[in-house]
Amino acid sequence: MGKAQKRTFKEQRYNPLGAPAVQGAATEVQSKDEVPALLKKLASADTNDRVWAAASASNLLVSDDQAIRRMLLANNVISSLIERLSDSVPDVVVQVTGALYNIAAIDQGAAEEICRKNIFTAIQALVPRLAKSIDDIIKQEGRDKNADSAERKLVFVTADNLISILWVLCETVPSSIRQINDMALTPFLVSFFGVADKLPSSLVQTAGQFLYSLTDSTFYARRTLYSQDGAIKTLMGVVQTQQSSPSISADDLAIIQILAGGILANVKPVALSSLTKKYKDNLDGIPAEDIKPWEDLSGILIQVIAQFISFDIHAASTQAATLLKAAVAASTETTADDAETSSDETGKEDVALGRLSSHMNYVQMALELAANIFTDEGASAADAESEESDPSDKNDDTSDSEMEGEDVDNDDDDDKDDNNNDNDGARSTPS
């Protein structure tokens, strides 16, 4: 039986956290002579200049004028932005990560250049700072309800942007997977699931989508995740959660559970192979406490998926049409006097459309995960029935687990040559 083709979503997403806008940031340039001057401000000693330059670069890189984008790229904007990832000012870093994500998400050539410029070293240096900031925020929130929400938002948006950059590169530039695996990010990514009720749900979902994509792409990532202390227990705990907390909606919890379940489904063959090897000399087989969570995983996921996919497609399409009409009307009615107000209204409609699109993407992912679960279960049942009906099979001592073990061993051998570029197969993914 063939499996449903796995699908991850790397389209240019709206940012539900809302990266802070910078007043007066450039949205166009009048001549190519303005570009070097703009980029020069990225290295200015003045913080406000650096923030303005990064925000302007972000705006211009996603503008409809491709000539502006080409001018920026020709003037080495990517290197200039990557250098500023080490900036000590959070307002600069959040704008820089947003700019890099924007260009990577819409321009394949730029994504490849970002890899060639070795963004991975800069990101790896930034991750410990972000992890500490998030940990401090969680600890402070328990003590001080009046903690600076603007400061927290900067940290969360920066983390979301940073993970999104790596997610896009993982999906669009296969050669980047080696460097991404070498960064050993699984503890950082799994940590978001452990405190999902204390973080913006969208941030946890971004981390989940990236980890899902990474474990789907390489055996190395699956093996690393399975070997990480506490990782499987954390993800299993999320999947088995019975009810949402006051700080997380039922829909958001379901999405996070589906992502955790999808990651576990990716890792499951490695887990079963490892358990089979570990207890191969045990006359009683694999202990129930070790195997039962994996046996129960499919059933639990099907229950979560069944609740989540009760989605009214007709109502969603009607809502989308209404939002599009409102956005077009707001854009058409824009005048010089009310341009800012109209832009705000259009932005709200874009966010609503983005949220609706994301939800529908997750519904599709849930359906595909369900299809794979049923395919696996059906294949197992068919194999069992075939073995019972064919006496000759009874003389064959090779079990599915042992075959999986052989596959894992082969993968281990392959890993000696290139353990990080172990792509399992092409997937159809939107931009």
Short mmCIF file of C-alpha atoms in Angstrom, two decimals:
data_model
loop_
_atom_site.label_atom_id
_atom_site.label_comp_id
_atom_site.label_asym_id
_atom_site.label_seq_id
_atom_site.Cartn_x
_atom_site.Cartn_y
_atom_site.Cartn_z
CA MET A 1 0.00 0.00 0.00
CA GLY A 2 1.23 3.46 -0.85
CA LYS A 3 1.34 6.20 1.70
CA ALA A 4 -0.41 9.53 1.41
CA GLN A 5 2.15 12.05 0.27
CA LYS A 6 3.32 14.11 3.22
CA ARG A 7 2.96 17.82 2.86
CA THR A 8 4.48 20.70 4.76
CA PHE A 9 3.61 24.31 4.33
CA LYS A 10 6.21 26.85 3.51
CA GLU A 11 4.11 29.50 1.82
CA GLN A 12 4.73 33.07 2.86
CA ARG A 13 2.69 33.08 6.05
CA TYR A 14 1.17 35.99 7.87
CA ASN A 15 2.85 36.53 11.22
CA PRO A 16 0.13 36.18 13.87
CA LEU A 17 2.42 37.74 16.46
CA GLY A 18 2.60 40.94 14.43
CA ALA A 19 6.17 42.12 13.94
CA PRO A 20 6.35 45.73 15.15
CA ALA A 21 5.97 48.28 12.38
CA VAL A 22 8.61 50.99 12.06
CA GLN A 23 7.25 54.46 11.39
CA GLY A 24 8.70 56.02 8.26
CA ALA A 25 10.37 52.83 6.98
CA ALA A 26 10.93 53.01 3.24
CA THR A 27 8.49 51.22 0.96
CA GLU A 28 10.05 52.37 -2.31
CA VAL A 29 13.20 53.95 -3.69
CA GLN A 30 13.38 56.58 -6.38
CA SER A 31 16.75 55.58 -7.80
CA LYS A 32 19.37 52.88 -7.49
CA ASP A 33 21.67 55.38 -5.76
CA GLU A 34 19.44 55.22 -2.66
CA VAL A 35 20.09 51.50 -2.09
CA PRO A 36 23.77 51.72 -0.96
CA ALA A 37 22.87 54.59 1.38
CA LEU A 38 20.03 52.54 2.89
CA LEU A 39 22.27 49.51 3.43
CA LYS A 40 25.02 51.67 4.91
CA LYS A 41 22.62 52.59 7.71
CA LEU A 42 22.45 48.92 8.72
CA ALA A 43 25.95 49.37 10.13
CA SER A 44 25.27 52.80 11.64
CA ALA A 45 26.24 53.51 15.24
CA ASP A 46 22.75 54.94 15.72
CA THR A 47 20.26 52.29 16.84
CA ASN A 48 17.32 54.06 15.21
CA ASP A 49 19.14 54.10 11.87
CA ARG A 50 19.77 50.35 12.05
CA VAL A 51 16.16 49.59 12.96
CA TRP A 52 14.89 51.84 10.15
CA ALA A 53 17.27 50.31 7.59
CA ALA A 54 16.34 46.72 8.51
CA ALA A 55 12.60 47.48 8.39
CA SER A 56 13.02 49.30 5.07
CA ALA A 57 14.97 46.39 3.60
CA SER A 58 12.21 44.03 4.73
CA ASN A 59 9.55 46.17 3.03
CA LEU A 60 11.51 46.54 -0.19
CA LEU A 61 12.45 42.88 -0.46
CA VAL A 62 8.77 41.86 -0.59
CA SER A 63 7.58 44.76 -2.75
CA ASP A 64 5.98 44.07 -6.12
CA ASP A 65 8.86 45.90 -7.81
CA GLN A 66 11.32 43.13 -8.59
CA ALA A 67 13.85 45.66 -9.89
CA ILE A 68 14.21 47.00 -6.33
CA ARG A 69 14.72 43.49 -5.00
CA ARG A 70 17.42 42.83 -7.61
CA MET A 71 19.16 46.10 -6.68
CA LEU A 72 19.19 45.13 -3.01
CA LEU A 73 20.50 41.65 -3.74
CA ALA A 74 23.14 43.06 -6.09
CA ASN A 75 24.30 45.34 -3.27
CA ASN A 76 24.84 42.37 -0.94
CA VAL A 77 21.82 43.00 1.29
CA ILE A 78 21.82 39.39 2.52
CA SER A 79 25.34 39.59 3.95
CA SER A 80 24.52 42.94 5.55
CA LEU A 81 21.42 41.50 7.21
CA ILE A 82 23.17 38.33 8.41
CA GLU A 83 25.88 40.47 10.04
CA ARG A 84 23.21 42.28 12.04
CA LEU A 85 21.86 39.04 13.57
CA SER A 86 24.56 39.55 16.20
CA ASP A 87 23.28 43.07 16.99
CA SER A 88 22.89 43.71 20.71
CA VAL A 89 19.62 45.61 20.19
CA PRO A 90 16.51 43.35 20.06
CA ASP A 91 14.58 45.84 17.90
CA VAL A 92 17.26 45.52 15.20
CA VAL A 93 17.40 41.73 15.37
CA VAL A 94 13.62 41.29 15.06
CA GLN A 95 13.54 43.43 11.92
CA VAL A 96 16.55 41.60 10.44
CA THR A 97 15.05 38.15 11.04
CA GLY A 98 11.79 39.34 9.50
CA ALA A 99 13.61 40.65 6.42
CA LEU A 100 15.58 37.42 5.96
CA TYR A 101 12.46 35.29 6.36
CA ASN A 102 10.52 37.43 3.88
CA ILE A 103 13.10 37.11 1.13
CA ALA A 104 13.80 33.42 1.76
CA ALA A 105 10.08 32.62 1.59
CA ILE A 106 9.49 34.20 -1.81
CA ASP A 107 12.81 33.93 -3.68
CA GLN A 108 14.47 30.53 -4.24
CA GLY A 109 17.69 32.14 -5.43
CA ALA A 110 17.86 34.34 -2.35
CA ALA A 111 17.25 31.32 -0.11
CA GLU A 112 20.20 29.57 -1.73
CA GLU A 113 22.35 32.66 -1.28
CA ILE A 114 21.39 32.86 2.40
CA CYS A 115 22.78 29.33 2.77
CA ARG A 116 25.94 30.17 0.87
CA LYS A 117 26.50 33.17 3.15
CA ASN A 118 26.45 30.73 6.09
CA ILE A 119 23.53 32.09 8.06
CA PHE A 120 23.71 28.94 10.20
CA THR A 121 26.69 30.11 12.24
CA ALA A 122 24.95 33.41 13.03
CA ILE A 123 21.71 31.65 13.98
CA GLN A 124 23.51 29.10 16.15
CA ALA A 125 25.08 31.95 18.11
CA LEU A 126 21.68 33.61 18.52
CA VAL A 127 19.69 30.53 19.64
CA PRO A 128 21.17 30.28 23.19
CA ARG A 129 20.37 33.98 23.77
CA LEU A 130 16.80 33.44 22.60
CA ALA A 131 16.38 30.27 24.66
CA LYS A 132 17.55 32.10 27.80
CA SER A 133 15.27 35.07 27.09
CA ILE A 134 12.26 32.76 26.67
CA ASP A 135 13.15 30.88 29.85
CA ASP A 136 13.48 34.18 31.74
CA ILE A 137 10.10 35.37 30.43
CA ILE A 138 8.39 32.18 31.57
CA LYS A 139 9.95 32.44 35.04
CA GLN A 140 9.19 36.16 35.31
CA GLU A 141 5.58 35.69 34.23
CA GLY A 142 4.95 33.54 37.27
CA ARG A 143 6.27 36.26 39.59
CA ASP A 144 5.40 39.50 37.82
CA LYS A 145 2.12 39.88 35.97
CA ASN A 146 3.16 43.39 34.91
CA ALA A 147 6.23 42.21 32.98
CA ASP A 148 6.94 44.21 29.83
CA SER A 149 4.66 42.73 27.15
CA ALA A 150 6.46 44.63 24.38
CA GLU A 151 9.76 43.05 25.37
CA ARG A 152 8.19 39.59 25.44
CA LYS A 153 6.67 40.15 22.03
CA LEU A 154 10.04 41.07 20.54
CA VAL A 155 11.54 37.82 21.84
CA PHE A 156 8.64 35.69 20.59
CA VAL A 157 8.55 37.32 17.13
CA THR A 158 12.32 36.94 16.76
CA ALA A 159 12.10 33.24 17.69
CA ASP A 160 9.21 32.71 15.26
CA ASN A 161 11.11 34.45 12.45
CA LEU A 162 14.33 32.55 13.17
CA ILE A 163 12.65 29.14 13.19
CA SER A 164 10.71 30.10 10.04
CA ILE A 165 13.95 30.94 8.22
CA LEU A 166 15.36 27.50 8.97
CA TRP A 167 12.05 25.83 8.10
CA VAL A 168 11.97 27.55 4.70
CA LEU A 169 15.60 26.65 4.00
CA CYS A 170 14.96 23.04 5.01
CA GLU A 171 12.07 22.87 2.54
CA THR A 172 13.56 24.81 -0.37
CA VAL A 173 17.31 24.16 -0.25
CA PRO A 174 17.99 20.43 0.28
CA SER A 175 21.72 21.03 0.69
CA SER A 176 20.98 23.08 3.83
CA ILE A 177 19.78 20.04 5.76
CA ARG A 178 23.34 19.00 6.61
CA GLN A 179 24.09 22.33 8.30
CA ILE A 180 20.70 22.40 10.00
CA ASN A 181 21.19 18.93 11.45
CA ASP A 182 24.68 19.91 12.61
CA MET A 183 23.12 22.75 14.63
CA ALA A 184 21.52 20.18 17.00
CA LEU A 185 18.33 22.19 17.41
CA THR A 186 15.99 19.40 18.52
CA PRO A 187 16.24 20.22 22.27
CA PHE A 188 15.40 23.87 21.48
CA LEU A 189 12.44 22.90 19.29
CA VAL A 190 11.03 20.24 21.60
CA SER A 191 11.24 22.66 24.54
CA PHE A 192 8.39 24.72 23.05
CA PHE A 193 6.02 21.75 23.40
CA GLY A 194 6.85 21.44 27.09
CA VAL A 195 5.63 24.97 27.82
CA ALA A 196 2.98 25.30 25.11
CA ASP A 197 0.49 26.84 27.52
CA LYS A 198 2.91 29.65 28.40
CA LEU A 199 3.85 30.70 24.85
CA PRO A 200 1.97 32.07 21.85
CA SER A 201 0.36 29.07 20.16
CA SER A 202 1.58 30.25 16.76
CA LEU A 203 5.21 30.07 17.96
CA VAL A 204 4.76 26.50 19.21
CA GLN A 205 3.12 25.60 15.89
CA THR A 206 6.02 27.09 13.91
CA ALA A 207 8.50 25.04 15.95
CA GLY A 208 6.32 21.97 15.45
CA GLN A 209 6.06 22.41 11.70
CA PHE A 210 9.81 22.79 11.37
CA LEU A 211 10.52 19.73 13.52
CA TYR A 212 7.88 17.76 11.59
CA SER A 213 9.51 18.74 8.31
CA LEU A 214 13.01 17.96 9.60
CA THR A 215 12.10 14.49 10.94
CA ASP A 216 10.20 13.80 7.73
CA SER A 217 13.27 14.67 5.67
CA THR A 218 16.12 12.78 7.33
CA PHE A 219 16.77 9.60 9.25
CA TYR A 220 19.50 11.46 11.14
CA ALA A 221 16.91 13.88 12.59
CA ARG A 222 14.58 11.03 13.54
CA ARG A 223 17.34 9.12 15.29
CA THR A 224 18.59 12.26 17.06
CA LEU A 225 15.12 13.10 18.34
CA TYR A 226 14.50 9.57 19.57
CA SER A 227 17.85 9.60 21.41
CA GLN A 228 17.21 12.96 23.10
CA ASP A 229 16.46 12.62 26.81
CA GLY A 230 12.84 13.41 27.57
CA ALA A 231 11.86 14.38 24.01
CA ILE A 232 9.53 11.44 23.32
CA LYS A 233 7.97 11.75 26.78
CA THR A 234 7.29 15.46 26.19
CA LEU A 235 5.69 14.89 22.79
CA MET A 236 3.66 11.91 24.04
CA GLY A 237 2.41 14.07 26.92
CA VAL A 238 1.18 16.71 24.46
CA VAL A 239 -0.63 14.15 22.31
CA GLN A 240 -2.30 12.60 25.36
CA THR A 241 -3.47 15.94 26.82
CA GLN A 242 -7.20 15.71 27.47
CA GLN A 243 -8.22 19.36 27.65
CA SER A 244 -6.93 22.80 26.80
CA SER A 245 -5.78 25.26 29.45
CA PRO A 246 -7.32 28.74 29.84
CA SER A 247 -4.37 30.20 27.88
CA ILE A 248 -4.74 27.98 24.80
CA SER A 249 -7.83 27.39 22.67
CA ALA A 250 -9.17 23.96 21.80
CA ASP A 251 -8.32 24.46 18.11
CA ASP A 252 -4.77 25.60 18.86
CA LEU A 253 -4.25 22.67 21.20
CA ALA A 254 -5.53 20.26 18.52
CA ILE A 255 -3.06 21.69 15.97
CA ILE A 256 -0.19 21.34 18.44
CA GLN A 257 -1.27 17.78 19.24
CA ILE A 258 -1.45 16.89 15.53
CA LEU A 259 2.04 18.31 14.97
CA ALA A 260 3.41 16.40 17.98
CA GLY A 261 1.70 13.26 16.71
CA GLY A 262 3.06 13.75 13.21
CA ILE A 263 6.59 14.08 14.59
CA LEU A 264 6.12 10.92 16.68
CA ALA A 265 4.74 9.10 13.63
CA ASN A 266 7.91 10.04 11.76
CA VAL A 267 10.05 8.70 14.62
CA LYS A 268 7.97 5.58 15.28
CA PRO A 269 9.90 3.22 12.91
CA VAL A 270 13.16 4.19 14.61
CA ALA A 271 11.58 3.62 18.03
CA LEU A 272 10.18 0.19 17.15
CA SER A 273 13.46 -0.90 15.58
CA SER A 274 15.40 0.26 18.62
CA LEU A 275 13.05 -1.53 21.03
CA THR A 276 13.20 -4.72 18.98
CA LYS A 277 16.99 -4.72 19.11
CA LYS A 278 17.07 -3.85 22.80
CA TYR A 279 14.79 -6.74 23.82
CA LYS A 280 15.72 -9.29 21.13
CA ASP A 281 16.93 -11.74 23.80
CA ASN A 282 13.96 -11.15 26.10
CA LEU A 283 11.67 -14.20 25.99
CA ASP A 284 8.67 -12.05 26.90
CA GLY A 285 9.37 -9.59 24.11
CA ILE A 286 9.18 -5.83 24.49
CA PRO A 287 7.77 -4.77 27.91
CA ALA A 288 4.25 -3.34 27.74
CA GLU A 289 5.26 -0.01 29.28
CA ASP A 290 7.73 0.53 26.43
CA ILE A 291 5.60 -0.58 23.49
CA LYS A 292 2.11 0.49 24.61
CA PRO A 293 2.55 4.28 24.04
CA TRP A 294 3.54 3.58 20.43
CA GLU A 295 0.68 1.11 19.95
CA ASP A 296 -1.83 3.61 21.37
CA LEU A 297 -0.48 6.57 19.37
CA SER A 298 -2.57 5.98 16.23
CA GLY A 299 -5.83 5.65 18.13
CA ILE A 300 -5.24 8.80 20.16
CA LEU A 301 -4.31 10.76 17.05
CA ILE A 302 -7.40 9.62 15.17
CA GLN A 303 -9.56 10.94 18.03
CA VAL A 304 -7.80 14.34 17.95
CA ILE A 305 -8.03 14.51 14.15
CA ALA A 306 -11.72 13.57 14.13
CA GLN A 307 -12.52 16.49 16.43
CA PHE A 308 -10.34 18.94 14.53
CA ILE A 309 -11.54 18.26 10.98
CA SER A 310 -15.20 19.03 11.67
CA PHE A 311 -14.56 22.02 9.45
CA ASP A 312 -17.27 23.78 7.42
CA ILE A 313 -15.59 24.25 4.03
CA HIS A 314 -18.58 26.13 2.59
CA ALA A 315 -18.60 28.62 5.48
CA ALA A 316 -14.83 29.04 5.17
CA SER A 317 -15.01 29.77 1.43
CA THR A 318 -17.82 32.28 2.01
CA GLN A 319 -15.78 33.99 4.72
CA ALA A 320 -12.73 34.11 2.43
CA ALA A 321 -14.74 35.66 -0.39
CA THR A 322 -16.13 38.30 1.97
CA LEU A 323 -12.68 39.17 3.29
CA LEU A 324 -11.25 39.43 -0.24
CA LYS A 325 -14.03 41.75 -1.34
CA ALA A 326 -13.48 43.94 1.72
CA ALA A 327 -9.72 44.05 1.11
CA VAL A 328 -10.19 45.01 -2.55
CA ALA A 329 -12.74 47.66 -1.62
CA ALA A 330 -10.46 49.13 1.05
CA SER A 331 -7.55 49.23 -1.41
CA THR A 332 -9.66 50.86 -4.15
CA GLU A 333 -11.03 53.55 -1.85
CA THR A 334 -7.58 54.57 -0.57
CA THR A 335 -6.80 58.26 -0.90
CA ALA A 336 -3.80 60.30 0.12
CA ASP A 337 -5.60 61.45 3.28
CA ASP A 338 -6.74 58.10 4.56
CA ALA A 339 -3.98 55.86 3.20
CA GLU A 340 -2.75 54.89 6.67
CA THR A 341 -6.25 54.00 7.95
CA SER A 342 -7.04 52.03 4.82
CA SER A 343 -3.74 50.18 5.10
CA ASP A 344 -4.60 49.20 8.68
CA GLU A 345 -8.00 47.86 7.60
CA THR A 346 -6.49 45.91 4.70
CA GLY A 347 -3.88 44.52 7.08
CA LYS A 348 -6.59 43.17 9.38
CA GLU A 349 -8.26 41.43 6.45
CA ASP A 350 -4.92 39.97 5.33
CA VAL A 351 -4.33 38.59 8.82
CA ALA A 352 -7.83 37.05 8.90
CA LEU A 353 -7.25 35.47 5.47
CA GLY A 354 -3.85 34.20 6.58
CA ARG A 355 -5.32 32.65 9.72
CA LEU A 356 -8.06 30.97 7.66
CA SER A 357 -5.49 29.67 5.16
CA SER A 358 -3.30 28.29 7.93
CA HIS A 359 -6.27 26.52 9.52
CA MET A 360 -7.20 24.88 6.21
CA ASN A 361 -3.58 23.82 5.72
CA TYR A 362 -3.61 22.14 9.12
CA VAL A 363 -6.89 20.41 8.26
CA GLN A 364 -5.24 18.99 5.14
CA MET A 365 -2.21 17.91 7.16
CA ALA A 366 -4.51 16.19 9.68
CA LEU A 367 -6.31 14.33 6.89
CA GLU A 368 -3.02 13.20 5.36
CA LEU A 369 -1.76 12.03 8.75
CA ALA A 370 -5.01 10.08 9.22
CA ALA A 371 -4.59 8.57 5.74
CA ASN A 372 -1.08 7.41 6.62
CA ILE A 373 -2.28 5.95 9.93
CA PHE A 374 -5.03 3.97 8.19
CA THR A 375 -2.61 2.91 5.45
CA ASP A 376 -0.15 1.59 8.02
CA GLU A 377 -2.87 -0.18 9.98
CA GLY A 378 -4.36 -1.64 6.80
CA ALA A 379 -0.98 -2.83 5.58
CA SER A 380 -0.28 -4.49 8.94
CA ALA A 381 -3.67 -6.22 8.91
CA ALA A 382 -3.18 -7.38 5.32
CA ASP A 383 0.26 -8.74 6.15
CA ALA A 384 -1.09 -10.60 9.14
CA GLU A 385 -3.94 -12.10 7.10
CA SER A 386 -1.50 -13.09 4.34
CA GLU A 387 0.79 -14.81 6.86
CA GLU A 388 -2.13 -16.79 8.31
CA SER A 389 -3.36 -17.89 4.89
CA ASP A 390 0.08 -18.84 3.49
CA PRO A 391 1.68 -21.74 5.40
CA SER A 392 5.01 -21.12 3.73
CA ASP A 393 5.28 -17.78 5.53
CA LYS A 394 5.30 -19.54 8.89
CA ASN A 395 8.80 -20.76 8.18
CA ASP A 396 10.02 -17.21 7.64
CA ASP A 397 11.36 -15.86 10.94
CA THR A 398 12.02 -12.35 9.60
CA SER A 399 9.65 -9.90 11.32
CA ASP A 400 8.66 -6.45 10.19
CA SER A 401 10.61 -5.03 13.12
CA GLU A 402 13.73 -6.93 12.14
CA MET A 403 13.36 -5.70 8.56
CA GLU A 404 13.05 -2.19 9.90
CA GLY A 405 16.14 -2.83 11.97
CA GLU A 406 18.00 -3.81 8.82
CA ASP A 407 16.83 -0.61 7.15
CA VAL A 408 18.03 1.40 10.11
CA ASP A 409 21.39 -0.36 10.00
CA ASN A 410 21.68 0.48 6.33
CA ASP A 411 20.82 4.06 7.09
CA ASP A 412 23.52 4.07 9.73
CA ASP A 413 26.02 2.98 7.10
CA ASP A 414 24.81 5.68 4.74
CA ASP A 415 25.12 8.21 7.54
CA LYS A 416 28.86 7.61 7.70
CA ASP A 417 29.09 9.22 4.27
CA ASP A 418 26.29 11.75 4.46
CA ASN A 419 24.12 11.36 7.50
CA ASN A 420 22.44 14.69 7.17
CA ASN A 421 21.33 14.75 3.55
CA ASP A 422 19.22 11.63 3.82
CA ASN A 423 16.09 12.84 2.01
CA ASP A 424 13.35 10.20 2.05
CA GLY A 425 11.69 11.39 -1.12
CA ALA A 426 10.22 14.34 -2.92
CA ARG A 427 7.17 15.97 -1.42
CA SER A 428 4.72 18.32 -3.08
CA THR A 429 4.92 21.55 -1.11
CA PRO A 430 3.50 24.96 -1.93
CA SER A 431 5.88 27.92 -1.82
#
